[in-house]
């Protein structure tokens, strides 16, 4: 997974784009990510697996797309 793919997955997860399965989210949050993506995974894990913090998820999406 690269930065763009992660941003796409996060957009699907929060409902901005259809098509994210529970497995996509679980795959990303359950296993340590590559070094360049691990800081984002850690940020998502801080607040209840990131499940309810859509503002933080949108911030991460914006950073990944820069």
GROMACS .gro file of N, CA, C and O in nm:
model
  264
    1UNK      N    1   0.085  -0.118   0.000
    1UNK     CA    2   0.000   0.000   0.000
    1UNK      C    3   0.089   0.124   0.000
    1UNK      O    4   0.189   0.130   0.071
    2UNK      N    5   0.051   0.222  -0.080
    2UNK     CA    6   0.124   0.348  -0.081
    2UNK      C    7   0.033   0.459  -0.025
    2UNK      O    8  -0.080   0.433   0.015
    3UNK      N    9   0.083   0.582  -0.026
    3UNK     CA   10   0.009   0.693   0.034
    3UNK      C   11  -0.126   0.718  -0.035
    3UNK      O   12  -0.226   0.741   0.030
    4UNK      N   13  -0.128   0.713  -0.167
    4UNK     CA   14  -0.252   0.737  -0.241
    4UNK      C   15  -0.353   0.625  -0.214
    4UNK      O   16  -0.471   0.651  -0.193
    5UNK      N   17  -0.306   0.502  -0.212
    5UNK     CA   18  -0.395   0.389  -0.183
    5UNK      C   19  -0.454   0.399  -0.043
    5UNK      O   20  -0.572   0.370  -0.022
    6UNK      N   21  -0.372   0.442   0.054
    6UNK     CA   22  -0.423   0.460   0.189
    6UNK      C   23  -0.527   0.571   0.193
    6UNK      O   24  -0.633   0.555   0.255
    7UNK      N   25  -0.501   0.682   0.127
    7UNK     CA   26  -0.598   0.792   0.123
    7UNK      C   27  -0.728   0.745   0.060
    7UNK      O   28  -0.837   0.775   0.111
    8UNK      N   29  -0.719   0.668  -0.047
    8UNK     CA   30  -0.839   0.614  -0.112
    8UNK      C   31  -0.918   0.525  -0.016
    8UNK      O   32  -1.040   0.534  -0.007
    9UNK      N   33  -0.847   0.436   0.054
    9UNK     CA   34  -0.913   0.346   0.149
    9UNK      C   35  -0.981   0.423   0.261
    9UNK      O   36  -1.095   0.394   0.298
   10UNK      N   37  -0.914   0.525   0.312
   10UNK     CA   38  -0.973   0.605   0.421
   10UNK      C   39  -1.097   0.679   0.372
   10UNK      O   40  -1.196   0.690   0.445
   11UNK      N   41  -1.094   0.731   0.250
   11UNK     CA   42  -1.213   0.797   0.194
   11UNK      C   43  -1.329   0.700   0.183
   11UNK      O   44  -1.443   0.735   0.214
   12UNK      N   45  -1.301   0.579   0.140
   12UNK     CA   46  -1.407   0.478   0.132
   12UNK      C   47  -1.460   0.446   0.273
   12UNK      O   48  -1.579   0.431   0.292
   13UNK      N   49  -1.370   0.437   0.368
   13UNK     CA   50  -1.411   0.400   0.503
   13UNK      C   51  -1.505   0.503   0.565
   13UNK      O   52  -1.604   0.468   0.627
   14UNK      N   53  -1.475   0.630   0.549
   14UNK     CA   54  -1.560   0.731   0.612
   14UNK      C   55  -1.683   0.764   0.529
   14UNK      O   56  -1.764   0.848   0.567
   15UNK      N   57  -1.698   0.697   0.415
   15UNK     CA   58  -1.820   0.710   0.338
   15UNK      C   59  -1.818   0.816   0.232
   15UNK      O   60  -1.919   0.841   0.168
   16UNK      N   61  -1.703   0.881   0.212
   16UNK     CA   62  -1.695   0.982   0.106
   16UNK      C   63  -1.696   0.915  -0.032
   16UNK      O   64  -1.733   0.976  -0.130
   17UNK      N   65  -1.654   0.791  -0.038
   17UNK     CA   66  -1.653   0.712  -0.161
   17UNK      C   67  -1.696   0.571  -0.122
   17UNK      O   68  -1.648   0.518  -0.023
   18UNK      N   69  -1.786   0.508  -0.196
   18UNK     CA   70  -1.830   0.372  -0.159
   18UNK      C   71  -1.724   0.267  -0.183
   18UNK      O   72  -1.633   0.286  -0.263
   19UNK      N   73  -1.735   0.155  -0.110
   19UNK     CA   74  -1.655   0.039  -0.143
   19UNK      C   75  -1.553  -0.008  -0.042
   19UNK      O   76  -1.472  -0.093  -0.075
   20UNK      N   77  -1.551   0.040   0.080
   20UNK     CA   78  -1.455  -0.008   0.178
   20UNK      C   79  -1.517  -0.122   0.258
   20UNK      O   80  -1.626  -0.109   0.313
   21UNK      N   81  -1.445  -0.230   0.266
   21UNK     CA   82  -1.494  -0.340   0.348
   21UNK      C   83  -1.433  -0.332   0.487
   21UNK      O   84  -1.334  -0.263   0.510
   22UNK      N   85  -1.495  -0.402   0.581
   22UNK     CA   86  -1.439  -0.409   0.716
   22UNK      C   87  -1.297  -0.465   0.713
   22UNK      O   88  -1.214  -0.429   0.794
   23UNK      N   89  -1.271  -0.552   0.619
   23UNK     CA   90  -1.139  -0.613   0.611
   23UNK      C   91  -1.032  -0.513   0.572
   23UNK      O   92  -0.918  -0.524   0.617
   24UNK      N   93  -1.065  -0.415   0.487
   24UNK     CA   94  -0.967  -0.313   0.451
   24UNK      C   95  -0.920  -0.239   0.575
   24UNK      O   96  -0.801  -0.218   0.596
   25UNK      N   97  -1.015  -0.198   0.657
   25UNK     CA   98  -0.981  -0.124   0.779
   25UNK      C   99  -0.902  -0.213   0.873
   25UNK      O  100  -0.799  -0.175   0.926
   26UNK      N  101  -0.949  -0.334   0.894
   26UNK     CA  102  -0.884  -0.427   0.984
   26UNK      C  103  -0.742  -0.460   0.937
   26UNK      O  104  -0.650  -0.466   1.018
   27UNK      N  105  -0.726  -0.481   0.808
   27UNK     CA  106  -0.594  -0.511   0.754
   27UNK      C  107  -0.495  -0.398   0.784
   27UNK      O  108  -0.380  -0.423   0.819
   28UNK      N  109  -0.541  -0.276   0.771
   28UNK     CA  110  -0.450  -0.163   0.794
   28UNK      C  111  -0.422  -0.141   0.942
   28UNK      O  112  -0.309  -0.114   0.982
   29UNK      N  113  -0.523  -0.153   1.027
   29UNK     CA  114  -0.503  -0.120   1.169
   29UNK      C  115  -0.445  -0.235   1.250
   29UNK      O  116  -0.388  -0.212   1.355
   30UNK      N  117  -0.455  -0.358   1.202
   30UNK     CA  118  -0.413  -0.474   1.280
   30UNK      C  119  -0.265  -0.507   1.270
   30UNK      O  120  -0.210  -0.572   1.358
   31UNK      N  121  -0.203  -0.465   1.164
   31UNK     CA  122  -0.064  -0.503   1.137
   31UNK      C  123   0.018  -0.377   1.117
   31UNK      O  124  -0.027  -0.282   1.053
   32UNK      N  125   0.139  -0.379   1.174
   32UNK     CA  126   0.227  -0.264   1.158
   32UNK      C  127   0.243  -0.232   1.009
   32UNK      O  128   0.265  -0.320   0.927
   33UNK      N  129   0.231  -0.104   0.977
   33UNK     CA  130   0.238  -0.058   0.838
   33UNK      C  131   0.384  -0.035   0.797
   33UNK      O  132   0.473  -0.027   0.882
   34UNK      N  133   0.407  -0.019   0.667
   34UNK     CA  134   0.542   0.019   0.623
   34UNK      C  135   0.584   0.149   0.693
   34UNK      O  136   0.498   0.229   0.734
   35UNK      N  137   0.713   0.169   0.708
   35UNK     CA  138   0.762   0.284   0.785
   35UNK      C  139   0.702   0.419   0.745
   35UNK      O  140   0.674   0.503   0.831
   36UNK      N  141   0.678   0.442   0.617
   36UNK     CA  142   0.624   0.571   0.575
   36UNK      C  143   0.476   0.587   0.609
   36UNK      O  144   0.426   0.699   0.616
   37UNK      N  145   0.405   0.476   0.633
   37UNK     CA  146   0.262   0.483   0.666
   37UNK      C  147   0.233   0.457   0.814
   37UNK      O  148   0.124   0.488   0.861
   38UNK      N  149   0.329   0.404   0.885
   38UNK     CA  150   0.305   0.369   1.026
   38UNK      C  151   0.263   0.489   1.112
   38UNK      O  152   0.174   0.476   1.196
   39UNK      N  153   0.320   0.609   1.093
   39UNK     CA  154   0.272   0.722   1.173
   39UNK      C  155   0.123   0.750   1.155
   39UNK      O  156   0.054   0.787   1.250
   40UNK      N  157   0.073   0.728   1.035
   40UNK     CA  158  -0.070   0.749   1.010
   40UNK      C  159  -0.152   0.641   1.080
   40UNK      O  160  -0.256   0.670   1.138
   41UNK      N  161  -0.106   0.518   1.076
   41UNK     CA  162  -0.176   0.410   1.146
   41UNK      C  163  -0.182   0.439   1.295
   41UNK      O  164  -0.285   0.423   1.359
   42UNK      N  165  -0.071   0.486   1.351
   42UNK     CA  166  -0.067   0.519   1.494
   42UNK      C  167  -0.166   0.629   1.527
   42UNK      O  168  -0.235   0.623   1.630
   43UNK      N  169  -0.174   0.731   1.443
   43UNK     CA  170  -0.271   0.839   1.468
   43UNK      C  171  -0.414   0.788   1.466
   43UNK      O  172  -0.498   0.831   1.546
   44UNK      N  173  -0.443   0.696   1.376
   44UNK     CA  174  -0.578   0.640   1.368
   44UNK      C  175  -0.610   0.554   1.490
   44UNK      O  176  -0.724   0.547   1.533
   45UNK      N  177  -0.510   0.489   1.545
   45UNK     CA  178  -0.532   0.399   1.658
   45UNK      C  179  -0.554   0.473   1.790
   45UNK      O  180  -0.609   0.417   1.883
   46UNK      N  181  -0.515   0.598   1.798
   46UNK     CA  182  -0.523   0.674   1.923
   46UNK      C  183  -0.667   0.687   1.973
   46UNK      O  184  -0.693   0.676   2.091
   47UNK      N  185  -0.761   0.707   1.885
   47UNK     CA  186  -0.899   0.734   1.924
   47UNK      C  187  -0.989   0.617   1.886
   47UNK      O  188  -1.054   0.619   1.783
   48UNK      N  189  -0.993   0.514   1.966
   48UNK     CA  190  -1.084   0.403   1.942
   48UNK      C  191  -1.070   0.344   1.804
   48UNK      O  192  -1.167   0.323   1.734
   49UNK      N  193  -0.946   0.316   1.763
   49UNK     CA  194  -0.916   0.265   1.631
   49UNK      C  195  -0.951   0.365   1.521
   49UNK      O  196  -0.966   0.328   1.406
   50UNK      N  197  -0.970   0.492   1.557
   50UNK     CA  198  -1.000   0.593   1.458
   50UNK      C  199  -1.141   0.586   1.404
   50UNK      O  200  -1.178   0.660   1.316
   51UNK      N  201  -1.221   0.496   1.459
   51UNK     CA  202  -1.352   0.469   1.400
   51UNK      C  203  -1.447   0.588   1.404
   51UNK      O  204  -1.533   0.598   1.319
   52UNK      N  205  -1.433   0.675   1.500
   52UNK     CA  206  -1.532   0.782   1.516
   52UNK      C  207  -1.473   0.920   1.491
   52UNK      O  208  -1.544   1.018   1.499
   53UNK      N  209  -1.346   0.928   1.464
   53UNK     CA  210  -1.281   1.057   1.449
   53UNK      C  211  -1.267   1.092   1.301
   53UNK      O  212  -1.158   1.090   1.244
   54UNK      N  213  -1.380   1.121   1.237
   54UNK     CA  214  -1.376   1.148   1.093
   54UNK      C  215  -1.299   1.275   1.060
   54UNK      O  216  -1.239   1.284   0.953
   55UNK      N  217  -1.297   1.372   1.151
   55UNK     CA  218  -1.218   1.493   1.126
   55UNK      C  219  -1.069   1.459   1.116
   55UNK      O  220  -1.000   1.509   1.028
   56UNK      N  221  -1.021   1.376   1.207
   56UNK     CA  222  -0.880   1.335   1.203
   56UNK      C  223  -0.852   1.253   1.078
   56UNK      O  224  -0.749   1.270   1.014
   57UNK      N  225  -0.943   1.166   1.041
   57UNK     CA  226  -0.925   1.086   0.920
   57UNK      C  227  -0.918   1.178   0.798
   57UNK      O  228  -0.833   1.159   0.710
   58UNK      N  229  -1.001   1.279   0.792
   58UNK     CA  230  -0.996   1.373   0.679
   58UNK      C  231  -0.865   1.452   0.676
   58UNK      O  232  -0.811   1.480   0.568
   59UNK      N  233  -0.812   1.486   0.793
   59UNK     CA  234  -0.681   1.553   0.798
   59UNK      C  235  -0.573   1.461   0.743
   59UNK      O  236  -0.484   1.505   0.668
   60UNK      N  237  -0.578   1.335   0.782
   60UNK     CA  238  -0.480   1.239   0.734
   60UNK      C  239  -0.490   1.223   0.583
   60UNK      O  240  -0.390   1.220   0.512
   61UNK      N  241  -0.612   1.214   0.531
   61UNK     CA  242  -0.632   1.203   0.386
   61UNK      C  243  -0.567   1.322   0.315
   61UNK      O  244  -0.496   1.304   0.215
   62UNK      N  245  -0.589   1.441   0.367
   62UNK     CA  246  -0.531   1.561   0.305
   62UNK      C  247  -0.378   1.554   0.306
   62UNK      O  248  -0.313   1.588   0.207
   63UNK      N  249  -0.321   1.511   0.417
   63UNK     CA  250  -0.174   1.499   0.425
   63UNK      C  251  -0.123   1.395   0.326
   63UNK      O  252  -0.018   1.417   0.263
   64UNK      N  253  -0.192   1.285   0.315
   64UNK     CA  254  -0.147   1.180   0.224
   64UNK      C  255  -0.155   1.225   0.079
   64UNK      O  256  -0.075   1.182  -0.004
   65UNK      N  257  -0.246   1.313   0.047
   65UNK     CA  258  -0.264   1.359  -0.091
   65UNK      C  259  -0.169   1.475  -0.127
   65UNK      O  260  -0.158   1.511  -0.244
   66UNK      N  261  -0.107   1.536  -0.027
   66UNK     CA  262  -0.012   1.648  -0.055
   66UNK      C  263   0.113   1.599  -0.124
   66UNK      O  264   0.161   1.496  -0.110
   0.00000   0.00000   0.00000
